[in-house]
XYZ file of C-alpha atoms in Angstrom:
294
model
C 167.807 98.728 -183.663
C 165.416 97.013 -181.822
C 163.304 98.540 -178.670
C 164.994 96.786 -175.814
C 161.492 97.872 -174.019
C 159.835 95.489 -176.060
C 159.735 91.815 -175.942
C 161.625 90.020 -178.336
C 159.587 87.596 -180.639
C 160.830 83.755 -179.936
C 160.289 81.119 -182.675
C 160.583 77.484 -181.450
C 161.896 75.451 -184.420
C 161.984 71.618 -184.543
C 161.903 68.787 -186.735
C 160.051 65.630 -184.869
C 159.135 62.123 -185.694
C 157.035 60.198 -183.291
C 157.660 61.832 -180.111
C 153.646 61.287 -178.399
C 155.735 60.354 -175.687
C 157.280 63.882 -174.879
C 155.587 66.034 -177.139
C 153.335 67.802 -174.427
C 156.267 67.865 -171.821
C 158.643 69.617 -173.898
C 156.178 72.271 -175.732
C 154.638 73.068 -172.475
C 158.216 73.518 -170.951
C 159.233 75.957 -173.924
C 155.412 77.769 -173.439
C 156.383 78.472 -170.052
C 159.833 80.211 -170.563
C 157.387 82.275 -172.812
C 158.044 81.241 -176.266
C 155.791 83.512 -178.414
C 156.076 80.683 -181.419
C 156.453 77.079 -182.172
C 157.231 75.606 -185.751
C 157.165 72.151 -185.759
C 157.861 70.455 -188.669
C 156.787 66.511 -188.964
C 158.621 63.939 -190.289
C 156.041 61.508 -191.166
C 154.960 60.423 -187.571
C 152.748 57.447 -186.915
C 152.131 57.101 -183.369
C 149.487 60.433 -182.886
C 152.135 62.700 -182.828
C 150.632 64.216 -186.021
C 146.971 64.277 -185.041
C 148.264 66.196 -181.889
C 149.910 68.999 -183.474
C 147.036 68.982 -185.833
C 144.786 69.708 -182.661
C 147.619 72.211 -181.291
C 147.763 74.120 -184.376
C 144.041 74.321 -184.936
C 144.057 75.798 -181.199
C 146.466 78.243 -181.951
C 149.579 76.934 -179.607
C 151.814 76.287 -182.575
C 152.421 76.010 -186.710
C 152.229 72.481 -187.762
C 154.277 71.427 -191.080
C 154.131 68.075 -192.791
C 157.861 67.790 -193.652
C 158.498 64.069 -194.948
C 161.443 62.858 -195.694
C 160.921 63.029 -199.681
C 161.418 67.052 -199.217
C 165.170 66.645 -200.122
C 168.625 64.613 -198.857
C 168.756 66.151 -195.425
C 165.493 67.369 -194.341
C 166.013 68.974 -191.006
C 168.917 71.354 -192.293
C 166.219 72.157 -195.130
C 163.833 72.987 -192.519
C 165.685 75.185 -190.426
C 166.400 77.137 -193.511
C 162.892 77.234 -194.133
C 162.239 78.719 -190.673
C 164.852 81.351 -191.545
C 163.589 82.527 -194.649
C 159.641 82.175 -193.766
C 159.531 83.347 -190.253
C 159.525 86.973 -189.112
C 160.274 86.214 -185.074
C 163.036 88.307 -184.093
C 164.606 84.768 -182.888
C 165.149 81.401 -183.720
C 165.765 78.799 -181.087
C 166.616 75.315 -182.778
C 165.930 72.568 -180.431
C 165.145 69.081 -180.654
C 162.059 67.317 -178.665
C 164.630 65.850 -175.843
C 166.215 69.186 -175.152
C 165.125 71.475 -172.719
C 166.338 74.849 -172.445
C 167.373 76.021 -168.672
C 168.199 79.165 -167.328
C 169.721 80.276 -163.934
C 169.822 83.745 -164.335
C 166.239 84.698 -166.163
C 163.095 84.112 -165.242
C 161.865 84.026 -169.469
C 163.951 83.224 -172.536
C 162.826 86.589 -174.059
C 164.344 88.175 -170.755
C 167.773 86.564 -171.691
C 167.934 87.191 -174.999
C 166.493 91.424 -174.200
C 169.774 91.498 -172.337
C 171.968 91.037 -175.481
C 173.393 93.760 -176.923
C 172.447 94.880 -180.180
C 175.837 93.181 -181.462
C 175.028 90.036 -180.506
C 173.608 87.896 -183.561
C 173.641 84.375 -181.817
C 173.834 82.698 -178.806
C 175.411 78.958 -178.458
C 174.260 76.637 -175.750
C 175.772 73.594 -174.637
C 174.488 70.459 -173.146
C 174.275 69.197 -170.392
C 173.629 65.427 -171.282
C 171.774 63.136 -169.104
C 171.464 59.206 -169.069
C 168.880 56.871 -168.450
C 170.239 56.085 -164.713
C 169.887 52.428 -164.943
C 166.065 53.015 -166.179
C 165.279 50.061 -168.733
C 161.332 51.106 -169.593
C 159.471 54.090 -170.099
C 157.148 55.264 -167.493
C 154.331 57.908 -167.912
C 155.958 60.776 -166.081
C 157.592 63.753 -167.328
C 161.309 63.171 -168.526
C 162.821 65.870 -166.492
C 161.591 64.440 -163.429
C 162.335 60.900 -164.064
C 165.859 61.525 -165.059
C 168.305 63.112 -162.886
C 171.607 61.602 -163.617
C 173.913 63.727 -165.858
C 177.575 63.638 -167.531
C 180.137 64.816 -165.590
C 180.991 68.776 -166.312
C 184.091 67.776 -167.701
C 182.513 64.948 -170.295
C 183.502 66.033 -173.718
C 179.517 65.746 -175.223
C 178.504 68.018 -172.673
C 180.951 70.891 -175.224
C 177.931 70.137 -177.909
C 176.168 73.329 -178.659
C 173.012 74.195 -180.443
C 171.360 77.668 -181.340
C 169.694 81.007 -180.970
C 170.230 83.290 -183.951
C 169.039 86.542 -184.602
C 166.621 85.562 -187.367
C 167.355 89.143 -189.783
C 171.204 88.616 -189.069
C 171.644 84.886 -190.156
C 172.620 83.701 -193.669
C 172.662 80.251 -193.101
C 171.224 77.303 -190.708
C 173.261 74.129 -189.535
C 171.678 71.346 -187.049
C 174.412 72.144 -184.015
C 175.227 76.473 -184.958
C 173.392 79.007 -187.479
C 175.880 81.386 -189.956
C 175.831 85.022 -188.784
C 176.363 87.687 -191.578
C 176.837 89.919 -189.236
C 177.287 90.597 -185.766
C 178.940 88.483 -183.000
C 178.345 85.128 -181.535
C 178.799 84.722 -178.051
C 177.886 82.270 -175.079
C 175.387 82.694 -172.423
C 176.934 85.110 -170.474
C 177.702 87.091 -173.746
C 181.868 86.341 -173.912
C 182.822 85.426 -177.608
C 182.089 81.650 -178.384
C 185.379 79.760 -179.277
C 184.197 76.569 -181.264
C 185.624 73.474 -181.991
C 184.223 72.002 -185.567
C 180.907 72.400 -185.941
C 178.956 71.065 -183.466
C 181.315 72.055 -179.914
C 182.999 74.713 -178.531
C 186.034 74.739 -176.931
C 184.726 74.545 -173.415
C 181.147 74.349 -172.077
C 179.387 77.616 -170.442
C 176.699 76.402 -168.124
C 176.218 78.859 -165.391
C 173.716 81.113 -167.275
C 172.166 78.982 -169.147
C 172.463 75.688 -170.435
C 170.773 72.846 -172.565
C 169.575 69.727 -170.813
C 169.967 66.881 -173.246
C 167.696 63.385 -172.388
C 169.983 61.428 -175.040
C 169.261 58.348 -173.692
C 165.869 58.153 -171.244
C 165.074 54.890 -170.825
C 166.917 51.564 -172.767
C 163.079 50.705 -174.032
C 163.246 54.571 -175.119
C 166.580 54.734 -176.612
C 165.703 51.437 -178.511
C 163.097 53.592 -180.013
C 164.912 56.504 -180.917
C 167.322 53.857 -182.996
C 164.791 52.699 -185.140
C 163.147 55.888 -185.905
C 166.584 56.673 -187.742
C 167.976 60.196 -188.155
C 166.021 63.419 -189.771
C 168.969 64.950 -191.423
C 169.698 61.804 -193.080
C 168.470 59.440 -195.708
C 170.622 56.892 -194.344
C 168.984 55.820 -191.297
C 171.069 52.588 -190.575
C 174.547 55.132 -190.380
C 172.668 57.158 -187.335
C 171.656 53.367 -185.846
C 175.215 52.520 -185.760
C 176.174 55.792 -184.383
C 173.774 56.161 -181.494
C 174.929 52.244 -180.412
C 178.538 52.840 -180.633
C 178.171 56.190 -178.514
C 176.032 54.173 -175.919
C 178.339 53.783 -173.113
C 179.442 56.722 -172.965
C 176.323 59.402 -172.896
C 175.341 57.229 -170.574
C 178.061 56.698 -168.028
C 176.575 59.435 -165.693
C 178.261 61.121 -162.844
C 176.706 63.796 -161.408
C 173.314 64.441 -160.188
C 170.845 67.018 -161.412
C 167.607 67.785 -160.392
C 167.377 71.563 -161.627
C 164.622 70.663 -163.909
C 162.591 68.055 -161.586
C 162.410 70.636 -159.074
C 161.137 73.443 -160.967
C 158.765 71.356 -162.784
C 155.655 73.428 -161.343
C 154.916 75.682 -164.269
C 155.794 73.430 -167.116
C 153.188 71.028 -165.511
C 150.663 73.969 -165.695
C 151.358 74.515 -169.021
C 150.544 70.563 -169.862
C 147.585 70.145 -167.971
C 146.197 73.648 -170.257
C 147.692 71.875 -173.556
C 146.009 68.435 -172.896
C 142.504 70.017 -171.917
C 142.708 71.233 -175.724
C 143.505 67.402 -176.957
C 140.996 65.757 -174.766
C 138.168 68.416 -175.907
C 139.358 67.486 -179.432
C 139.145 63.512 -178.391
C 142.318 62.636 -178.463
C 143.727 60.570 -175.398
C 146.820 58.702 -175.358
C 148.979 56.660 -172.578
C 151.720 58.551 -171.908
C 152.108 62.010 -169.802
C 150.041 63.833 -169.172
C 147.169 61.909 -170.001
C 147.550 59.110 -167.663
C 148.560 61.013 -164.221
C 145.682 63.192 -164.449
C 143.170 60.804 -165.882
Protein backbone atom coordinates (compact mmCIF):
# COMPACT_ATOMS: atom_id res chain seq x y z
CA UNK A 1 0.00 0.00 0.00
CA UNK A 2 1.24 3.18 -0.65
CA UNK A 3 2.47 5.87 2.18
CA UNK A 4 -0.39 8.29 2.09
CA UNK A 5 2.48 10.62 3.83
CA UNK A 6 4.17 10.68 0.71
CA UNK A 7 3.44 12.44 -2.43
CA UNK A 8 2.11 10.57 -5.12
CA UNK A 9 4.23 10.58 -8.41
CA UNK A 10 2.04 12.37 -11.38
CA UNK A 11 2.88 11.54 -15.04
CA UNK A 12 1.44 14.03 -17.59
CA UNK A 13 0.77 12.02 -20.79
CA UNK A 14 -0.08 13.59 -24.18
CA UNK A 15 0.11 13.11 -27.73
CA UNK A 16 0.54 16.74 -29.61
CA UNK A 17 0.91 17.99 -33.09
CA UNK A 18 1.65 21.60 -33.64
CA UNK A 19 0.38 23.20 -30.64
CA UNK A 20 3.40 26.38 -30.37
CA UNK A 21 0.39 28.17 -29.80
CA UNK A 22 -0.55 26.66 -26.29
CA UNK A 23 2.21 24.54 -25.57
CA UNK A 24 3.77 26.82 -22.76
CA UNK A 25 0.23 27.75 -21.35
CA UNK A 26 -0.91 24.37 -20.78
CA UNK A 27 2.52 22.67 -19.43
CA UNK A 28 3.04 25.55 -17.18
CA UNK A 29 -0.66 25.19 -15.95
CA UNK A 30 -0.11 21.31 -15.26
CA UNK A 31 3.64 22.38 -13.54
CA UNK A 32 1.78 24.42 -11.24
CA UNK A 33 -0.86 21.90 -9.89
CA UNK A 34 2.56 20.12 -9.26
CA UNK A 35 2.87 17.53 -11.84
CA UNK A 36 6.13 15.67 -10.97
CA UNK A 37 6.25 14.39 -14.91
CA UNK A 38 5.39 15.23 -18.40
CA UNK A 39 5.53 12.70 -21.43
CA UNK A 40 4.87 14.25 -24.44
CA UNK A 41 4.82 12.38 -27.33
CA UNK A 42 5.07 14.31 -30.93
CA UNK A 43 3.27 13.67 -33.78
CA UNK A 44 5.42 15.05 -36.39
CA UNK A 45 5.01 18.85 -35.60
CA UNK A 46 6.21 21.56 -37.92
CA UNK A 47 5.54 24.82 -36.50
CA UNK A 48 8.52 24.76 -33.42
CA UNK A 49 6.54 22.77 -31.36
CA UNK A 50 9.29 20.10 -31.64
CA UNK A 51 12.36 22.29 -31.20
CA UNK A 52 10.54 23.48 -27.95
CA UNK A 53 10.13 20.31 -26.24
CA UNK A 54 13.55 19.54 -27.49
CA UNK A 55 14.74 22.65 -25.36
CA UNK A 56 12.21 21.54 -22.43
CA UNK A 57 13.49 18.15 -22.28
CA UNK A 58 17.14 19.05 -22.48
CA UNK A 59 16.22 21.41 -19.35
CA UNK A 60 14.76 18.78 -17.53
CA UNK A 61 10.85 20.04 -17.44
CA UNK A 62 9.63 17.06 -19.41
CA UNK A 63 10.36 13.61 -21.67
CA UNK A 64 10.14 14.41 -25.26
CA UNK A 65 9.12 11.40 -27.75
CA UNK A 66 9.10 11.56 -31.52
CA UNK A 67 5.89 9.54 -32.09
CA UNK A 68 4.94 9.90 -35.96
CA UNK A 69 2.22 8.69 -37.30
CA UNK A 70 4.04 5.60 -39.12
CA UNK A 71 4.28 4.00 -35.38
CA UNK A 72 1.04 1.99 -36.09
CA UNK A 73 -2.99 2.57 -37.15
CA UNK A 74 -3.91 4.60 -34.12
CA UNK A 75 -1.00 6.21 -32.61
CA UNK A 76 -2.23 7.98 -29.56
CA UNK A 77 -3.98 4.76 -28.05
CA UNK A 78 -0.40 3.16 -28.81
CA UNK A 79 1.12 5.83 -26.86
CA UNK A 80 -0.81 5.82 -23.87
CA UNK A 81 -0.04 2.18 -23.67
CA UNK A 82 3.41 3.00 -23.98
CA UNK A 83 3.19 5.39 -21.01
CA UNK A 84 1.63 2.50 -19.08
CA UNK A 85 4.06 -0.03 -19.61
CA UNK A 86 7.33 2.37 -19.58
CA UNK A 87 6.53 4.73 -16.84
CA UNK A 88 6.93 4.04 -13.12
CA UNK A 89 4.75 7.35 -11.78
CA UNK A 90 2.33 6.14 -9.40
CA UNK A 91 -0.26 8.07 -11.85
CA UNK A 92 -1.20 8.68 -15.18
CA UNK A 93 -3.18 11.72 -16.14
CA UNK A 94 -4.14 11.57 -19.98
CA UNK A 95 -4.86 14.95 -21.24
CA UNK A 96 -4.80 16.63 -24.40
CA UNK A 97 -2.98 20.22 -25.04
CA UNK A 98 -6.59 22.15 -24.87
CA UNK A 99 -7.57 20.61 -21.58
CA UNK A 100 -6.88 21.98 -18.42
CA UNK A 101 -7.37 20.23 -15.32
CA UNK A 102 -9.31 22.35 -12.42
CA UNK A 103 -9.85 21.72 -9.00
CA UNK A 104 -12.12 23.37 -6.33
CA UNK A 105 -11.35 21.47 -3.50
CA UNK A 106 -7.25 20.97 -3.66
CA UNK A 107 -4.78 23.19 -3.80
CA UNK A 108 -2.28 20.30 -5.98
CA UNK A 109 -3.37 17.37 -8.13
CA UNK A 110 -1.12 15.08 -5.98
CA UNK A 111 -3.27 16.45 -2.94
CA UNK A 112 -6.46 15.08 -4.71
CA UNK A 113 -5.39 12.07 -5.79
CA UNK A 114 -3.43 11.39 -1.75
CA UNK A 115 -7.05 11.59 -0.68
CA UNK A 116 -8.14 8.40 -2.57
CA UNK A 117 -8.40 5.47 -0.87
CA UNK A 118 -6.23 2.72 -1.52
CA UNK A 119 -9.29 1.12 -3.55
CA UNK A 120 -9.52 3.60 -5.83
CA UNK A 121 -7.67 2.64 -9.23
CA UNK A 122 -9.01 5.59 -11.44
CA UNK A 123 -10.53 8.69 -11.42
CA UNK A 124 -12.89 10.02 -14.47
CA UNK A 125 -13.20 13.69 -15.19
CA UNK A 126 -15.60 15.35 -17.25
CA UNK A 127 -15.57 18.44 -19.28
CA UNK A 128 -16.54 21.31 -19.03
CA UNK A 129 -16.46 22.52 -22.77
CA UNK A 130 -15.94 26.01 -23.74
CA UNK A 131 -16.50 27.91 -27.15
CA UNK A 132 -14.82 30.45 -28.95
CA UNK A 133 -17.46 33.29 -27.76
CA UNK A 134 -17.83 34.86 -31.07
CA UNK A 135 -13.78 35.09 -31.26
CA UNK A 136 -12.85 34.64 -35.11
CA UNK A 137 -8.71 35.02 -34.72
CA UNK A 138 -6.20 34.01 -32.42
CA UNK A 139 -4.67 36.50 -30.17
CA UNK A 140 -1.38 36.08 -28.15
CA UNK A 141 -2.87 35.65 -24.71
CA UNK A 142 -3.34 32.69 -22.69
CA UNK A 143 -6.49 30.53 -23.69
CA UNK A 144 -7.98 30.39 -20.30
CA UNK A 145 -8.15 33.98 -20.07
CA UNK A 146 -9.38 34.75 -23.45
CA UNK A 147 -12.16 32.29 -23.30
CA UNK A 148 -14.79 32.39 -20.79
CA UNK A 149 -17.91 31.19 -22.38
CA UNK A 150 -18.85 27.54 -21.58
CA UNK A 151 -21.70 24.80 -22.38
CA UNK A 152 -24.44 24.85 -20.34
CA UNK A 153 -24.15 22.18 -17.22
CA UNK A 154 -26.77 20.29 -18.70
CA UNK A 155 -25.06 20.07 -22.48
CA UNK A 156 -24.62 16.44 -23.19
CA UNK A 157 -20.52 16.90 -24.28
CA UNK A 158 -19.94 18.35 -21.07
CA UNK A 159 -20.75 14.06 -19.76
CA UNK A 160 -17.25 13.40 -21.81
CA UNK A 161 -14.71 12.07 -19.45
CA UNK A 162 -11.03 11.47 -19.65
CA UNK A 163 -8.48 9.84 -17.11
CA UNK A 164 -6.37 9.31 -14.06
CA UNK A 165 -5.40 5.68 -13.52
CA UNK A 166 -3.40 4.17 -11.04
CA UNK A 167 -0.48 3.32 -13.31
CA UNK A 168 0.39 -0.51 -11.36
CA UNK A 169 -3.50 -1.19 -11.37
CA UNK A 170 -4.33 -0.59 -15.14
CA UNK A 171 -4.33 -3.28 -17.88
CA UNK A 172 -5.29 -1.30 -20.60
CA UNK A 173 -5.37 2.50 -22.03
CA UNK A 174 -8.30 4.06 -24.16
CA UNK A 175 -8.24 7.92 -25.41
CA UNK A 176 -11.59 8.95 -23.15
CA UNK A 177 -11.11 5.95 -19.83
CA UNK A 178 -8.06 3.50 -18.90
CA UNK A 179 -9.04 -0.52 -17.99
CA UNK A 180 -8.61 -1.17 -14.25
CA UNK A 181 -7.62 -4.81 -13.28
CA UNK A 182 -8.35 -4.10 -10.18
CA UNK A 183 -9.76 -1.77 -7.87
CA UNK A 184 -12.64 0.75 -8.31
CA UNK A 185 -13.28 3.66 -10.53
CA UNK A 186 -14.92 6.47 -9.16
CA UNK A 187 -15.57 10.32 -9.86
CA UNK A 188 -14.05 13.24 -8.25
CA UNK A 189 -15.60 13.14 -5.15
CA UNK A 190 -14.82 9.32 -5.01
CA UNK A 191 -18.76 7.90 -5.64
CA UNK A 192 -18.62 4.95 -8.23
CA UNK A 193 -18.49 6.29 -11.92
CA UNK A 194 -21.63 5.13 -13.92
CA UNK A 195 -20.56 5.40 -17.70
CA UNK A 196 -22.29 5.63 -20.72
CA UNK A 197 -20.14 3.95 -23.79
CA UNK A 198 -16.88 4.76 -23.71
CA UNK A 199 -16.18 8.11 -23.71
CA UNK A 200 -19.31 9.62 -21.04
CA UNK A 201 -20.75 8.90 -18.01
CA UNK A 202 -24.06 9.00 -17.12
CA UNK A 203 -24.05 12.43 -15.60
CA UNK A 204 -21.23 14.99 -15.20
CA UNK A 205 -19.46 15.54 -11.60
CA UNK A 206 -18.00 19.00 -11.58
CA UNK A 207 -17.93 20.30 -8.11
CA UNK A 208 -14.53 18.75 -7.14
CA UNK A 209 -12.94 18.79 -9.95
CA UNK A 210 -13.49 19.10 -13.45
CA UNK A 211 -11.84 19.30 -17.01
CA UNK A 212 -11.97 22.56 -18.90
CA UNK A 213 -12.13 21.71 -22.56
CA UNK A 214 -11.06 24.84 -25.24
CA UNK A 215 -12.71 22.68 -28.19
CA UNK A 216 -13.14 25.41 -30.22
CA UNK A 217 -10.86 28.79 -29.28
CA UNK A 218 -10.96 30.89 -31.93
CA UNK A 219 -12.72 30.08 -35.74
CA UNK A 220 -8.95 30.94 -37.20
CA UNK A 221 -7.93 28.28 -34.37
CA UNK A 222 -10.48 25.70 -34.87
CA UNK A 223 -9.75 25.98 -38.70
CA UNK A 224 -6.40 24.82 -37.63
CA UNK A 225 -7.16 22.09 -35.49
CA UNK A 226 -9.26 20.65 -38.75
CA UNK A 227 -6.47 20.42 -40.88
CA UNK A 228 -4.03 19.03 -38.52
CA UNK A 229 -6.43 15.86 -38.65
CA UNK A 230 -6.83 13.42 -35.75
CA UNK A 231 -3.82 11.44 -33.79
CA UNK A 232 -5.67 8.28 -33.19
CA UNK A 233 -6.46 8.06 -36.73
CA UNK A 234 -4.97 7.46 -40.11
CA UNK A 235 -7.94 8.86 -41.60
CA UNK A 236 -7.65 12.43 -41.08
CA UNK A 237 -10.50 13.64 -43.49
CA UNK A 238 -13.22 11.31 -41.09
CA UNK A 239 -12.06 13.60 -37.88
CA UNK A 240 -12.42 16.88 -40.47
CA UNK A 241 -15.90 15.94 -41.08
CA UNK A 242 -16.55 15.23 -37.53
CA UNK A 243 -15.20 18.33 -35.85
CA UNK A 244 -17.45 20.49 -38.70
CA UNK A 245 -20.58 18.65 -38.20
CA UNK A 246 -20.22 19.01 -34.25
CA UNK A 247 -19.53 22.84 -34.78
CA UNK A 248 -22.66 24.38 -33.69
CA UNK A 249 -23.10 22.76 -31.03
CA UNK A 250 -19.68 22.84 -28.74
CA UNK A 251 -20.00 26.06 -29.51
CA UNK A 252 -23.45 27.29 -28.66
CA UNK A 253 -22.27 28.54 -25.17
CA UNK A 254 -24.39 29.44 -22.26
CA UNK A 255 -22.87 30.01 -19.26
CA UNK A 256 -20.01 32.03 -18.19
CA UNK A 257 -16.79 30.86 -16.60
CA UNK A 258 -13.98 32.60 -15.52
CA UNK A 259 -12.56 30.02 -12.84
CA UNK A 260 -9.47 29.65 -14.81
CA UNK A 261 -8.91 33.47 -16.00
CA UNK A 262 -9.02 34.42 -12.52
CA UNK A 263 -6.64 32.14 -11.04
CA UNK A 264 -4.30 32.52 -13.81
CA UNK A 265 -1.47 33.98 -11.37
CA UNK A 266 0.65 30.90 -10.87
CA UNK A 267 0.30 29.26 -14.20
CA UNK A 268 1.66 32.64 -15.57
CA UNK A 269 4.67 32.17 -13.17
CA UNK A 270 5.24 28.97 -14.31
CA UNK A 271 5.42 30.36 -18.18
CA UNK A 272 7.44 33.22 -17.69
CA UNK A 273 10.21 30.36 -15.80
CA UNK A 274 9.54 27.91 -18.93
CA UNK A 275 10.14 30.62 -21.64
CA UNK A 276 13.39 32.07 -19.87
CA UNK A 277 14.70 28.38 -20.67
CA UNK A 278 13.56 28.78 -24.59
CA UNK A 279 14.81 32.25 -25.01
CA UNK A 280 18.35 31.25 -23.33
CA UNK A 281 18.21 28.35 -25.84
CA UNK A 282 17.22 31.04 -28.80
CA UNK A 283 14.14 30.14 -29.51
CA UNK A 284 11.40 32.98 -29.77
CA UNK A 285 8.15 32.64 -31.30
CA UNK A 286 4.82 34.95 -31.66
CA UNK A 287 2.47 33.59 -29.61
CA UNK A 288 2.16 33.60 -25.56
CA UNK A 289 4.24 34.10 -23.71
CA UNK A 290 6.75 35.40 -25.87
CA UNK A 291 5.04 38.39 -27.15
CA UNK A 292 3.39 39.93 -23.78
CA UNK A 293 6.57 39.89 -22.06
CA UNK A 294 8.85 40.77 -24.91
Amino acid sequence: MTDPSIAPRIALCAIIRNEIRALVEWLAHYKALGVSEVVIYDNSSTDGTTEALRVLDEAGELVHLDWPHSVGARPQRLAYEHARRHSDADWLAFFDADEFLVLHQDASLGAFLARMPPDVSAVAENWIVFGSGGAQTYLPLPVTERFTEALAADAPANRTVKAIGRRERLSGTGIHRVAVAQGRYVMPSGAPAEFDGLTATVAPEVTVAALHHYAIKSQEEFAEKRARGHANSQFPEIKRARLEAGLATLDAGGARNDILARRSGPMRAEALRLRGNLLEAGLRFPVWPFVEHS
